[in-house]
PDB file of C-alpha atoms and ligand atoms in Angstrom:
ATOM      1  CA  MET A   2      97.593-122.617   9.205  1.00 97.00           C
ATOM      2  CA  LEU A   3      94.022-123.225  10.297  1.00 98.00           C
ATOM      3  CA  THR A   4      91.593-125.095   8.060  1.00 98.00           C
ATOM      4  CA  ARG A   5      88.087-126.406   8.579  1.00 98.00           C
ATOM      5  CA  PHE A   6      85.530-128.863   7.301  1.00 98.00           C
ATOM      6  CA  ALA A   7      81.904-127.756   7.515  1.00 97.00           C
ATOM      7  CA  PRO A   8      79.287-130.445   6.866  1.00 96.00           C
ATOM      8  CA  SER A   9      75.558-129.715   6.835  1.00 94.00           C
ATOM      9  CA  PRO A  10      73.771-132.337   8.938  1.00 96.00           C
ATOM     10  CA  THR A  11      71.068-132.897   6.349  1.00 93.00           C
ATOM     11  CA  GLY A  12      72.235-136.314   5.171  1.00 93.00           C
ATOM     12  CA  GLU A  13      75.055-138.823   5.271  1.00 94.00           C
ATOM     13  CA  LEU A  14      78.576-137.881   4.232  1.00 96.00           C
ATOM     14  CA  HIS A  15      79.795-139.405   0.960  1.00 96.00           C
ATOM     15  CA  LEU A  16      83.100-139.832  -0.831  1.00 97.00           C
ATOM     16  CA  GLY A  17      83.068-136.207  -1.973  1.00 96.00           C
ATOM     17  CA  HIS A  18      82.867-134.983   1.607  1.00 97.00           C
ATOM     18  CA  ALA A  19      85.615-137.400   2.614  1.00 98.00           C
ATOM     19  CA  TYR A  20      87.860-136.075  -0.162  1.00 98.00           C
ATOM     20  CA  SER A  21      87.359-132.492   0.988  1.00 98.00           C
ATOM     21  CA  ALA A  22      87.808-133.303   4.673  1.00 98.00           C
ATOM     22  CA  VAL A  23      90.963-135.337   4.056  1.00 98.00           C
ATOM     23  CA  HIS A  24      92.595-132.566   2.039  1.00 98.00           C
ATOM     24  CA  ALA A  25      91.675-129.802   4.508  1.00 98.00           C
ATOM     25  CA  HIS A  26      92.842-131.953   7.418  1.00 98.00           C
ATOM     26  CA  ASN A  27      96.122-132.978   5.826  1.00 97.00           C
ATOM     27  CA  ALA A  28      96.937-129.433   4.760  1.00 97.00           C
ATOM     28  CA  ALA A  29      96.725-128.288   8.373  1.00 98.00           C
ATOM     29  CA  ARG A  30      98.491-131.298   9.864  1.00 95.00           C
ATOM     30  CA  GLY A  31     101.293-131.031   7.322  1.00 92.00           C
ATOM     31  CA  THR A  32     102.232-127.647   8.774  1.00 94.00           C
ATOM     32  CA  ASP A  33     101.520-128.317  12.428  1.00 93.00           C
ATOM     33  CA  GLY A  34      98.371-126.253  11.946  1.00 97.00           C
ATOM     34  CA  GLN A  35      94.883-126.692  13.323  1.00 98.00           C
ATOM     35  CA  PHE A  36      91.865-128.394  11.810  1.00 98.00           C
ATOM     36  CA  LEU A  37      88.382-127.432  13.016  1.00 98.00           C
ATOM     37  CA  ILE A  38      84.930-128.856  12.402  1.00 98.00           C
ATOM     38  CA  ARG A  39      81.900-126.649  11.919  1.00 98.00           C
ATOM     39  CA  ILE A  40      78.377-128.020  11.826  1.00 97.00           C
ATOM     40  CA  ASP A  41      76.375-125.946   9.337  1.00 94.00           C
ATOM     41  CA  ASP A  42      73.056-126.558  11.053  1.00 93.00           C
ATOM     42  CA  ILE A  43      71.443-123.195  10.442  1.00 89.00           C
ATOM     43  CA  ASP A  44      68.610-124.763   8.466  1.00 84.00           C
ATOM     44  CA  GLY A  45      66.556-125.957  11.406  1.00 80.00           C
ATOM     45  CA  ASN A  46      63.952-127.592   9.200  1.00 84.00           C
ATOM     46  CA  ARG A  47      66.377-129.962   7.489  1.00 88.00           C
ATOM     47  CA  SER A  48      69.162-130.464  10.055  1.00 92.00           C
ATOM     48  CA  ARG A  49      69.070-133.688  12.049  1.00 95.00           C
ATOM     49  CA  GLU A  50      71.079-134.442  15.167  1.00 96.00           C
ATOM     50  CA  GLU A  51      71.596-138.026  14.008  1.00 97.00           C
ATOM     51  CA  PHE A  52      73.540-136.735  11.004  1.00 96.00           C
ATOM     52  CA  VAL A  53      75.821-134.696  13.294  1.00 97.00           C
ATOM     53  CA  SER A  54      76.917-137.770  15.217  1.00 97.00           C
ATOM     54  CA  ALA A  55      77.081-139.868  12.029  1.00 97.00           C
ATOM     55  CA  SER A  56      79.323-137.277  10.348  1.00 97.00           C
ATOM     56  CA  LEU A  57      81.703-137.146  13.308  1.00 98.00           C
ATOM     57  CA  ALA A  58      81.809-140.969  13.383  1.00 98.00           C
ATOM     58  CA  ASP A  59      82.625-141.012   9.656  1.00 98.00           C
ATOM     59  CA  LEU A  60      85.515-138.578  10.157  1.00 98.00           C
ATOM     60  CA  ALA A  61      86.879-140.658  13.040  1.00 98.00           C
ATOM     61  CA  TRP A  62      86.646-143.754  10.806  1.00 98.00           C
ATOM     62  CA  LEU A  63      88.775-141.933   8.226  1.00 98.00           C
ATOM     63  CA  GLY A  64      91.353-141.296  10.934  1.00 98.00           C
ATOM     64  CA  ILE A  65      90.627-137.572  10.959  1.00 98.00           C
ATOM     65  CA  GLY A  66      90.976-135.870  14.321  1.00 97.00           C
ATOM     66  CA  TRP A  67      89.915-132.272  14.953  1.00 98.00           C
ATOM     67  CA  ASP A  68      90.876-129.567  17.395  1.00 98.00           C
ATOM     68  CA  GLY A  69      88.425-128.429  20.055  1.00 97.00           C
ATOM     69  CA  ASP A  70      84.694-128.980  19.991  1.00 97.00           C
ATOM     70  CA  PRO A  71      82.839-128.682  16.696  1.00 98.00           C
ATOM     71  CA  VAL A  72      81.424-125.183  16.199  1.00 97.00           C
ATOM     72  CA  ARG A  73      77.677-125.054  15.592  1.00 97.00           C
ATOM     73  CA  GLN A  74      76.127-122.379  13.441  1.00 96.00           C
ATOM     74  CA  SER A  75      72.913-122.702  15.424  1.00 94.00           C
ATOM     75  CA  ALA A  76      74.822-121.308  18.432  1.00 96.00           C
ATOM     76  CA  ARG A  77      75.980-118.231  16.524  1.00 96.00           C
ATOM     77  CA  LEU A  78      72.691-116.657  15.477  1.00 94.00           C
ATOM     78  CA  GLY A  79      73.372-113.549  17.590  1.00 95.00           C
ATOM     79  CA  ASP A  80      76.551-112.822  15.642  1.00 96.00           C
ATOM     80  CA  TYR A  81      74.727-113.147  12.327  1.00 96.00           C
ATOM     81  CA  ALA A  82      71.982-110.798  13.507  1.00 95.00           C
ATOM     82  CA  ALA A  83      74.547-108.230  14.679  1.00 96.00           C
ATOM     83  CA  ALA A  84      76.339-108.262  11.325  1.00 97.00           C
ATOM     84  CA  LEU A  85      73.060-107.889   9.450  1.00 96.00           C
ATOM     85  CA  GLU A  86      72.099-104.966  11.682  1.00 95.00           C
ATOM     86  CA  ALA A  87      75.433-103.294  10.988  1.00 97.00           C
ATOM     87  CA  LEU A  88      74.854-103.590   7.250  1.00 97.00           C
ATOM     88  CA  ARG A  89      71.284-102.338   7.652  1.00 95.00           C
ATOM     89  CA  THR A  90      72.493 -99.273   9.547  1.00 97.00           C
ATOM     90  CA  ARG A  91      74.774 -98.497   6.622  1.00 97.00           C
ATOM     91  CA  GLY A  92      71.902 -98.794   4.128  1.00 96.00           C
ATOM     92  CA  LEU A  93      73.410-101.816   2.402  1.00 98.00           C
ATOM     93  CA  VAL A  94      70.519-104.247   2.860  1.00 97.00           C
ATOM     94  CA  TYR A  95      66.794-103.982   2.256  1.00 97.00           C
ATOM     95  CA  PRO A  96      63.741-106.140   2.968  1.00 96.00           C
ATOM     96  CA  CYS A  97      62.400-108.216   0.064  1.00 94.00           C
ATOM     97  CA  PHE A  98      58.839-109.485   0.040  1.00 92.00           C
ATOM     98  CA  CYS A  99      58.997-111.646  -3.066  1.00 88.00           C
ATOM     99  CA  THR A 100      57.950-115.304  -3.096  1.00 77.00           C
ATOM    100  CA  ARG A 101      59.903-117.880  -1.207  1.00 65.00           C
ATOM    101  CA  ALA A 102      61.106-120.113  -4.027  1.00 65.00           C
ATOM    102  CA  ASP A 103      64.496-118.492  -4.644  1.00 53.00           C
ATOM    103  CA  ILE A 104      64.829-117.442  -1.043  1.00 52.00           C
ATOM    104  CA  ALA A 105      64.748-121.038   0.172  1.00 55.00           C
ATOM    105  CA  ALA A 106      67.673-121.843  -2.081  1.00 60.00           C
ATOM    106  CA  SER A 107      69.849-119.296  -0.307  1.00 54.00           C
ATOM    107  CA  LEU A 108      70.114-121.405   2.826  1.00 56.00           C
ATOM    108  CA  SER A 109      72.192-124.190   1.379  1.00 59.00           C
ATOM    109  CA  ALA A 110      75.547-123.870  -0.297  1.00 59.00           C
ATOM    110  CA  PRO A 111      75.034-123.009  -3.954  1.00 61.00           C
ATOM    111  CA  HIS A 112      76.532-125.350  -6.533  1.00 50.00           C
ATOM    112  CA  GLY A 113      77.791-123.829  -9.714  1.00 43.00           C
ATOM    113  CA  PRO A 114      77.015-120.390 -11.046  1.00 46.00           C
ATOM    114  CA  SER A 115      73.743-119.106  -9.727  1.00 50.00           C
ATOM    115  CA  GLY A 116      70.898-119.134 -12.175  1.00 60.00           C
ATOM    116  CA  ALA A 117      68.510-116.213 -12.366  1.00 66.00           C
ATOM    117  CA  VAL A 118      69.667-113.046 -10.664  1.00 79.00           C
ATOM    118  CA  TYR A 119      67.131-111.242  -8.505  1.00 82.00           C
ATOM    119  CA  PRO A 120      65.617-108.400 -10.575  1.00 81.00           C
ATOM    120  CA  GLY A 121      65.663-105.874  -7.729  1.00 86.00           C
ATOM    121  CA  THR A 122      61.883-105.642  -7.364  1.00 86.00           C
ATOM    122  CA  CYS A 123      61.957-104.505  -3.723  1.00 93.00           C
ATOM    123  CA  ARG A 124      65.127-102.403  -3.868  1.00 94.00           C
ATOM    124  CA  SER A 125      63.421 -99.037  -4.246  1.00 94.00           C
ATOM    125  CA  LEU A 126      60.211 -99.392  -2.271  1.00 95.00           C
ATOM    126  CA  PRO A 127      59.216 -96.215  -0.393  1.00 96.00           C
ATOM    127  CA  ASP A 128      60.117 -96.296   3.302  1.00 94.00           C
ATOM    128  CA  ALA A 129      56.476 -96.071   4.352  1.00 97.00           C
ATOM    129  CA  GLU A 130      55.525 -99.100   2.270  1.00 96.00           C
ATOM    130  CA  ARG A 131      58.502-101.052   3.667  1.00 96.00           C
ATOM    131  CA  GLU A 132      57.496-100.297   7.235  1.00 95.00           C
ATOM    132  CA  ARG A 133      53.900-101.262   6.606  1.00 97.00           C
ATOM    133  CA  ARG A 134      54.687-104.533   4.822  1.00 95.00           C
ATOM    134  CA  MET A 135      57.444-105.574   7.243  1.00 94.00           C
ATOM    135  CA  ALA A 136      54.885-105.630  10.036  1.00 95.00           C
ATOM    136  CA  THR A 137      52.712-108.193   8.298  1.00 93.00           C
ATOM    137  CA  GLU A 138      54.552-109.921   5.435  1.00 90.00           C
ATOM    138  CA  PRO A 139      57.307-112.529   5.535  1.00 89.00           C
ATOM    139  CA  HIS A 140      60.480-111.072   4.084  1.00 92.00           C
ATOM    140  CA  CYS A 141      64.126-111.729   3.618  1.00 91.00           C
ATOM    141  CA  TRP A 142      67.009-109.259   3.632  1.00 95.00           C
ATOM    142  CA  ARG A 143      68.962-108.651   0.464  1.00 95.00           C
ATOM    143  CA  LEU A 144      72.294-107.000  -0.083  1.00 97.00           C
ATOM    144  CA  ASP A 145      72.134-103.938  -2.338  1.00 98.00           C
ATOM    145  CA  MET A 146      74.922-105.335  -4.469  1.00 97.00           C
ATOM    146  CA  ALA A 147      75.673-102.248  -6.557  1.00 97.00           C
ATOM    147  CA  ARG A 148      75.958-100.066  -3.480  1.00 98.00           C
ATOM    148  CA  ALA A 149      77.930-102.673  -1.548  1.00 98.00           C
ATOM    149  CA  ALA A 150      80.382-103.303  -4.377  1.00 98.00           C
ATOM    150  CA  ALA A 151      80.916 -99.563  -4.813  1.00 98.00           C
ATOM    151  CA  GLU A 152      81.638 -99.183  -1.113  1.00 97.00           C
ATOM    152  CA  ALA A 153      84.000-102.144  -1.026  1.00 97.00           C
ATOM    153  CA  GLY A 154      86.023-101.070  -4.050  1.00 97.00           C
ATOM    154  CA  GLU A 155      88.453-103.388  -5.777  1.00 97.00           C
ATOM    155  CA  LEU A 156      88.412-106.937  -4.386  1.00 97.00           C
ATOM    156  CA  VAL A 157      91.107-109.558  -4.785  1.00 97.00           C
ATOM    157  CA  TRP A 158      91.432-113.071  -3.414  1.00 98.00           C
ATOM    158  CA  GLU A 159      94.087-115.697  -3.951  1.00 98.00           C
ATOM    159  CA  GLU A 160      93.753-119.239  -5.205  1.00 97.00           C
ATOM    160  CA  ILE A 161      96.653-121.128  -3.668  1.00 96.00           C
ATOM    161  CA  GLY A 162      99.288-121.899  -6.267  1.00 95.00           C
ATOM    162  CA  GLN A 163      97.569-119.809  -8.921  1.00 96.00           C
ATOM    163  CA  GLY A 164      97.950-116.267  -7.658  1.00 95.00           C
ATOM    164  CA  PRO A 165      95.518-113.385  -7.205  1.00 97.00           C
ATOM    165  CA  ARG A 166      92.096-113.163  -8.802  1.00 97.00           C
ATOM    166  CA  ALA A 167      89.702-110.249  -9.043  1.00 97.00           C
ATOM    167  CA  ALA A 168      86.387-110.851  -7.295  1.00 96.00           C
ATOM    168  CA  GLU A 169      83.363-109.865  -9.344  1.00 93.00           C
ATOM    169  CA  PRO A 170      80.367-109.967  -7.030  1.00 95.00           C
ATOM    170  CA  LEU A 171      78.104-107.774  -9.185  1.00 94.00           C
ATOM    171  CA  ALA A 172      77.161-110.747 -11.359  1.00 91.00           C
ATOM    172  CA  HIS A 173      75.459-112.363  -8.353  1.00 92.00           C
ATOM    173  CA  GLY A 174      72.875-109.611  -8.033  1.00 92.00           C
ATOM    174  CA  ASP A 175      71.197-108.703  -4.755  1.00 93.00           C
ATOM    175  CA  ILE A 176      71.878-111.906  -2.825  1.00 93.00           C
ATOM    176  CA  VAL A 177      69.887-112.922   0.235  1.00 92.00           C
ATOM    177  CA  LEU A 178      71.722-112.435   3.535  1.00 96.00           C
ATOM    178  CA  ALA A 179      68.965-113.444   5.933  1.00 94.00           C
ATOM    179  CA  ARG A 180      65.358-114.434   6.071  1.00 81.00           C
ATOM    180  CA  LYS A 181      62.738-114.163   8.727  1.00 72.00           C
ATOM    181  CA  ASP A 182      62.876-117.763   9.910  1.00 72.00           C
ATOM    182  CA  ALA A 183      66.653-118.238   9.574  1.00 77.00           C
ATOM    183  CA  PRO A 184      68.767-115.243  10.471  1.00 82.00           C
ATOM    184  CA  ALA A 185      71.595-115.828   8.005  1.00 93.00           C
ATOM    185  CA  SER A 186      72.056-117.225   4.534  1.00 92.00           C
ATOM    186  CA  TYR A 187      74.879-119.600   3.710  1.00 92.00           C
ATOM    187  CA  HIS A 188      76.967-116.688   2.418  1.00 95.00           C
ATOM    188  CA  LEU A 189      76.677-114.550   5.540  1.00 97.00           C
ATOM    189  CA  ALA A 190      77.000-117.346   8.107  1.00 97.00           C
ATOM    190  CA  SER A 191      79.917-119.022   6.391  1.00 97.00           C
ATOM    191  CA  THR A 192      81.859-115.769   5.990  1.00 98.00           C
ATOM    192  CA  LEU A 193      81.346-114.708   9.595  1.00 98.00           C
ATOM    193  CA  ASP A 194      82.172-118.158  10.942  1.00 98.00           C
ATOM    194  CA  ASP A 195      85.389-118.551   9.018  1.00 98.00           C
ATOM    195  CA  ALA A 196      86.591-115.212  10.383  1.00 98.00           C
ATOM    196  CA  ALA A 197      85.488-115.964  13.956  1.00 98.00           C
ATOM    197  CA  MET A 198      87.194-119.357  13.837  1.00 98.00           C
ATOM    198  CA  GLY A 199      90.404-117.820  12.524  1.00 98.00           C
ATOM    199  CA  VAL A 200      90.398-119.900   9.343  1.00 98.00           C
ATOM    200  CA  THR A 201      93.463-119.006   7.251  1.00 98.00           C
ATOM    201  CA  HIS A 202      93.021-121.484   4.387  1.00 98.00           C
ATOM    202  CA  ILE A 203      89.657-122.505   2.950  1.00 98.00           C
ATOM    203  CA  ILE A 204      89.898-125.800   1.093  1.00 98.00           C
ATOM    204  CA  ARG A 205      86.626-126.731  -0.568  1.00 97.00           C
ATOM    205  CA  GLY A 206      85.017-128.005  -3.737  1.00 96.00           C
ATOM    206  CA  ALA A 207      85.294-126.157  -7.030  1.00 95.00           C
ATOM    207  CA  ASP A 208      81.494-125.914  -7.080  1.00 92.00           C
ATOM    208  CA  LEU A 209      81.863-123.089  -4.555  1.00 94.00           C
ATOM    209  CA  ILE A 210      84.371-121.018  -6.476  1.00 94.00           C
ATOM    210  CA  ALA A 211      81.728-118.558  -7.682  1.00 92.00           C
ATOM    211  CA  SER A 212      80.671-117.958  -4.078  1.00 95.00           C
ATOM    212  CA  THR A 213      84.143-116.691  -3.282  1.00 97.00           C
ATOM    213  CA  ASP A 214      83.291-113.451  -5.087  1.00 96.00           C
ATOM    214  CA  VAL A 215      80.485-112.870  -2.600  1.00 97.00           C
ATOM    215  CA  HIS A 216      82.467-113.981   0.439  1.00 98.00           C
ATOM    216  CA  CYS A 217      85.309-111.663  -0.514  1.00 98.00           C
ATOM    217  CA  LEU A 218      82.864-108.756  -0.725  1.00 98.00           C
ATOM    218  CA  LEU A 219      81.299-109.547   2.649  1.00 98.00           C
ATOM    219  CA  GLN A 220      84.750-109.762   4.216  1.00 98.00           C
ATOM    220  CA  ALA A 221      85.563-106.290   2.921  1.00 98.00           C
ATOM    221  CA  LEU A 222      82.248-104.819   4.093  1.00 98.00           C
ATOM    222  CA  LEU A 223      82.524-106.348   7.556  1.00 98.00           C
ATOM    223  CA  GLY A 224      86.216-105.650   8.098  1.00 98.00           C
ATOM    224  CA  LEU A 225      87.178-109.339   8.097  1.00 98.00           C
ATOM    225  CA  PRO A 226      90.384-110.855   6.717  1.00 98.00           C
ATOM    226  CA  THR A 227      90.275-112.725   3.406  1.00 98.00           C
ATOM    227  CA  PRO A 228      91.713-116.242   3.795  1.00 98.00           C
ATOM    228  CA  LEU A 229      93.588-118.078   1.078  1.00 98.00           C
ATOM    229  CA  TYR A 230      91.466-120.457  -0.992  1.00 98.00           C
ATOM    230  CA  ARG A 231      91.959-123.781  -2.680  1.00 98.00           C
ATOM    231  CA  HIS A 232      89.050-125.099  -4.733  1.00 97.00           C
ATOM    232  CA  HIS A 233      89.558-128.777  -5.470  1.00 97.00           C
ATOM    233  CA  ALA A 234      88.096-131.026  -8.148  1.00 97.00           C
ATOM    234  CA  LEU A 235      84.821-132.799  -7.392  1.00 96.00           C
ATOM    235  CA  VAL A 236      84.316-136.510  -6.882  1.00 96.00           C
ATOM    236  CA  CYS A 237      82.017-137.909  -9.551  1.00 96.00           C
ATOM    237  CA  GLY A 238      80.203-141.228  -9.567  1.00 94.00           C
ATOM    238  CA  PRO A 239      80.096-143.955 -12.219  1.00 91.00           C
ATOM    239  CA  ASP A 240      77.558-141.827 -14.134  1.00 91.00           C
ATOM    240  CA  GLY A 241      80.089-138.996 -14.367  1.00 91.00           C
ATOM    241  CA  LYS A 242      77.979-136.685 -12.234  1.00 92.00           C
ATOM    242  CA  ARG A 243      79.142-135.095  -9.011  1.00 91.00           C
ATOM    243  CA  LEU A 244      78.081-137.051  -5.969  1.00 92.00           C
ATOM    244  CA  ALA A 245      74.978-135.974  -4.091  1.00 83.00           C
ATOM    245  CA  LYS A 246      73.445-137.057  -0.839  1.00 77.00           C
ATOM    246  CA  ARG A 247      71.071-139.319  -2.754  1.00 78.00           C
ATOM    247  CA  ASP A 248      73.989-141.486  -3.968  1.00 83.00           C
ATOM    248  CA  ALA A 249      73.680-144.044  -1.201  1.00 83.00           C
ATOM    249  CA  ALA A 250      76.352-146.355  -2.586  1.00 83.00           C
ATOM    250  CA  ALA A 251      78.975-143.634  -2.140  1.00 91.00           C
ATOM    251  CA  SER A 252      78.012-142.852   1.450  1.00 95.00           C
ATOM    252  CA  LEU A 253      80.788-143.409   3.950  1.00 97.00           C
ATOM    253  CA  ALA A 254      78.413-145.530   6.020  1.00 95.00           C
ATOM    254  CA  SER A 255      77.920-147.858   3.024  1.00 95.00           C
ATOM    255  CA  LEU A 256      81.654-148.115   2.390  1.00 95.00           C
ATOM    256  CA  ARG A 257      82.296-148.875   6.036  1.00 95.00           C
ATOM    257  CA  ALA A 258      79.557-151.507   6.031  1.00 95.00           C
ATOM    258  CA  ALA A 259      81.214-153.041   2.959  1.00 94.00           C
ATOM    259  CA  GLY A 260      84.343-153.612   5.017  1.00 96.00           C
ATOM    260  CA  ILE A 261      86.507-150.847   3.564  1.00 96.00           C
ATOM    261  CA  ASP A 262      89.226-149.555   5.877  1.00 98.00           C
ATOM    262  CA  GLY A 263      88.706-145.860   6.563  1.00 98.00           C
ATOM    263  CA  ARG A 264      92.343-144.939   7.082  1.00 98.00           C
ATOM    264  CA  SER A 265      93.401-146.652   3.860  1.00 98.00           C
ATOM    265  CA  LEU A 266      90.627-144.826   2.026  1.00 98.00           C
ATOM    266  CA  ALA A 267      91.813-141.510   3.499  1.00 98.00           C
ATOM    267  CA  ALA A 268      95.379-142.225   2.375  1.00 98.00           C
ATOM    268  CA  ASP A 269      94.123-143.004  -1.129  1.00 98.00           C
ATOM    269  CA  LEU A 270      91.995-139.844  -1.295  1.00 98.00           C
ATOM    270  CA  SER A 271      94.936-137.811  -0.073  1.00 98.00           C
ATOM    271  CA  ALA A 272      96.897-139.069  -3.103  1.00 98.00           C
ATOM    272  CA  ASP A 273      93.928-138.464  -5.451  1.00 97.00           C
ATOM    273  CA  ARG A 274      93.294-142.207  -5.830  1.00 97.00           C
ATOM    274  CA  LEU A 275      89.593-142.998  -5.858  1.00 96.00           C
ATOM    275  CA  PRO A 276      87.730-146.290  -5.542  1.00 94.00           C
ATOM    276  CA  ALA A 277      86.884-148.018  -8.824  1.00 93.00           C
ATOM    277  CA  GLY A 278      84.132-146.257 -10.737  1.00 94.00           C
ATOM    278  CA  TYR A 279      84.742-142.844  -9.169  1.00 96.00           C
ATOM    279  CA  SER A 280      86.706-139.976 -10.657  1.00 96.00           C
ATOM    280  CA  LEU A 281      87.801-136.416  -9.971  1.00 97.00           C
ATOM    281  CA  GLN A 282      86.477-133.763 -12.304  1.00 94.00           C
ATOM    282  CA  ASN A 283      86.585-130.005 -12.512  1.00 88.00           C
ATOM    283  CA  PRO A 284      83.166-128.480 -13.158  1.00 79.00           C
TER     284      PRO A 284
HETATM  285 ZN1   ZN B  26      61.653-108.682  -3.554  1.00 52.35          ZN
END
């Protein structure tokens, strides 16, 4: 068994991250497996080196050890570009020149079902217009979802303990796979990395369950294995809402500063016991 924890260095880790890391770590260690760390630092505008070292210090405080050096997405841009090129050669992606608002959102992990689906504005532009606009206009690359899903055929993934599920990527529309200033979206980078790292079990928050449809499709298109998945409940704060990076009181740095013992906290989280005021909820 090989599991991973993949923080984005755009803020401090909080109790929700700790819960996920503890469960992924313990699953691997319980079977003599491996546990890897990946730094999802593909968003160069928001990633900060100080959050990389802070995240690793938080994990060490929890008593979590990892195998090998942390993998950095920023060191894997060539692999992302090669995969995108392969999909482009097969006619499965196209350039999109629409405004940046929804494109920016593609860089970070989506939470919950995606909102508006891209209407396909740029899907059928004439080749000559594409060539002309690509030379001068910023653009992202979108997956032609209908074509991709048809090529991939029937898709199935397995939620551990619950059996097989059919993946239904069509509902996501033509998702962004790359943009000009960041050569892979969360979906593409995460899928390629998990395969390259040899991840066999993905243990992550239930907010990402919808993304599994897309990841399963990309695995099929790119000839990658589909790992097993476990989507766990989310840690919510005293207000009943899932924790976010703005919830400073729940940051691991705050808890450590308050004198809490990291290893005891990890043992509690492993047994689904949370500090007073916090709870586990399924979205
Ligand atoms: Zn467009």
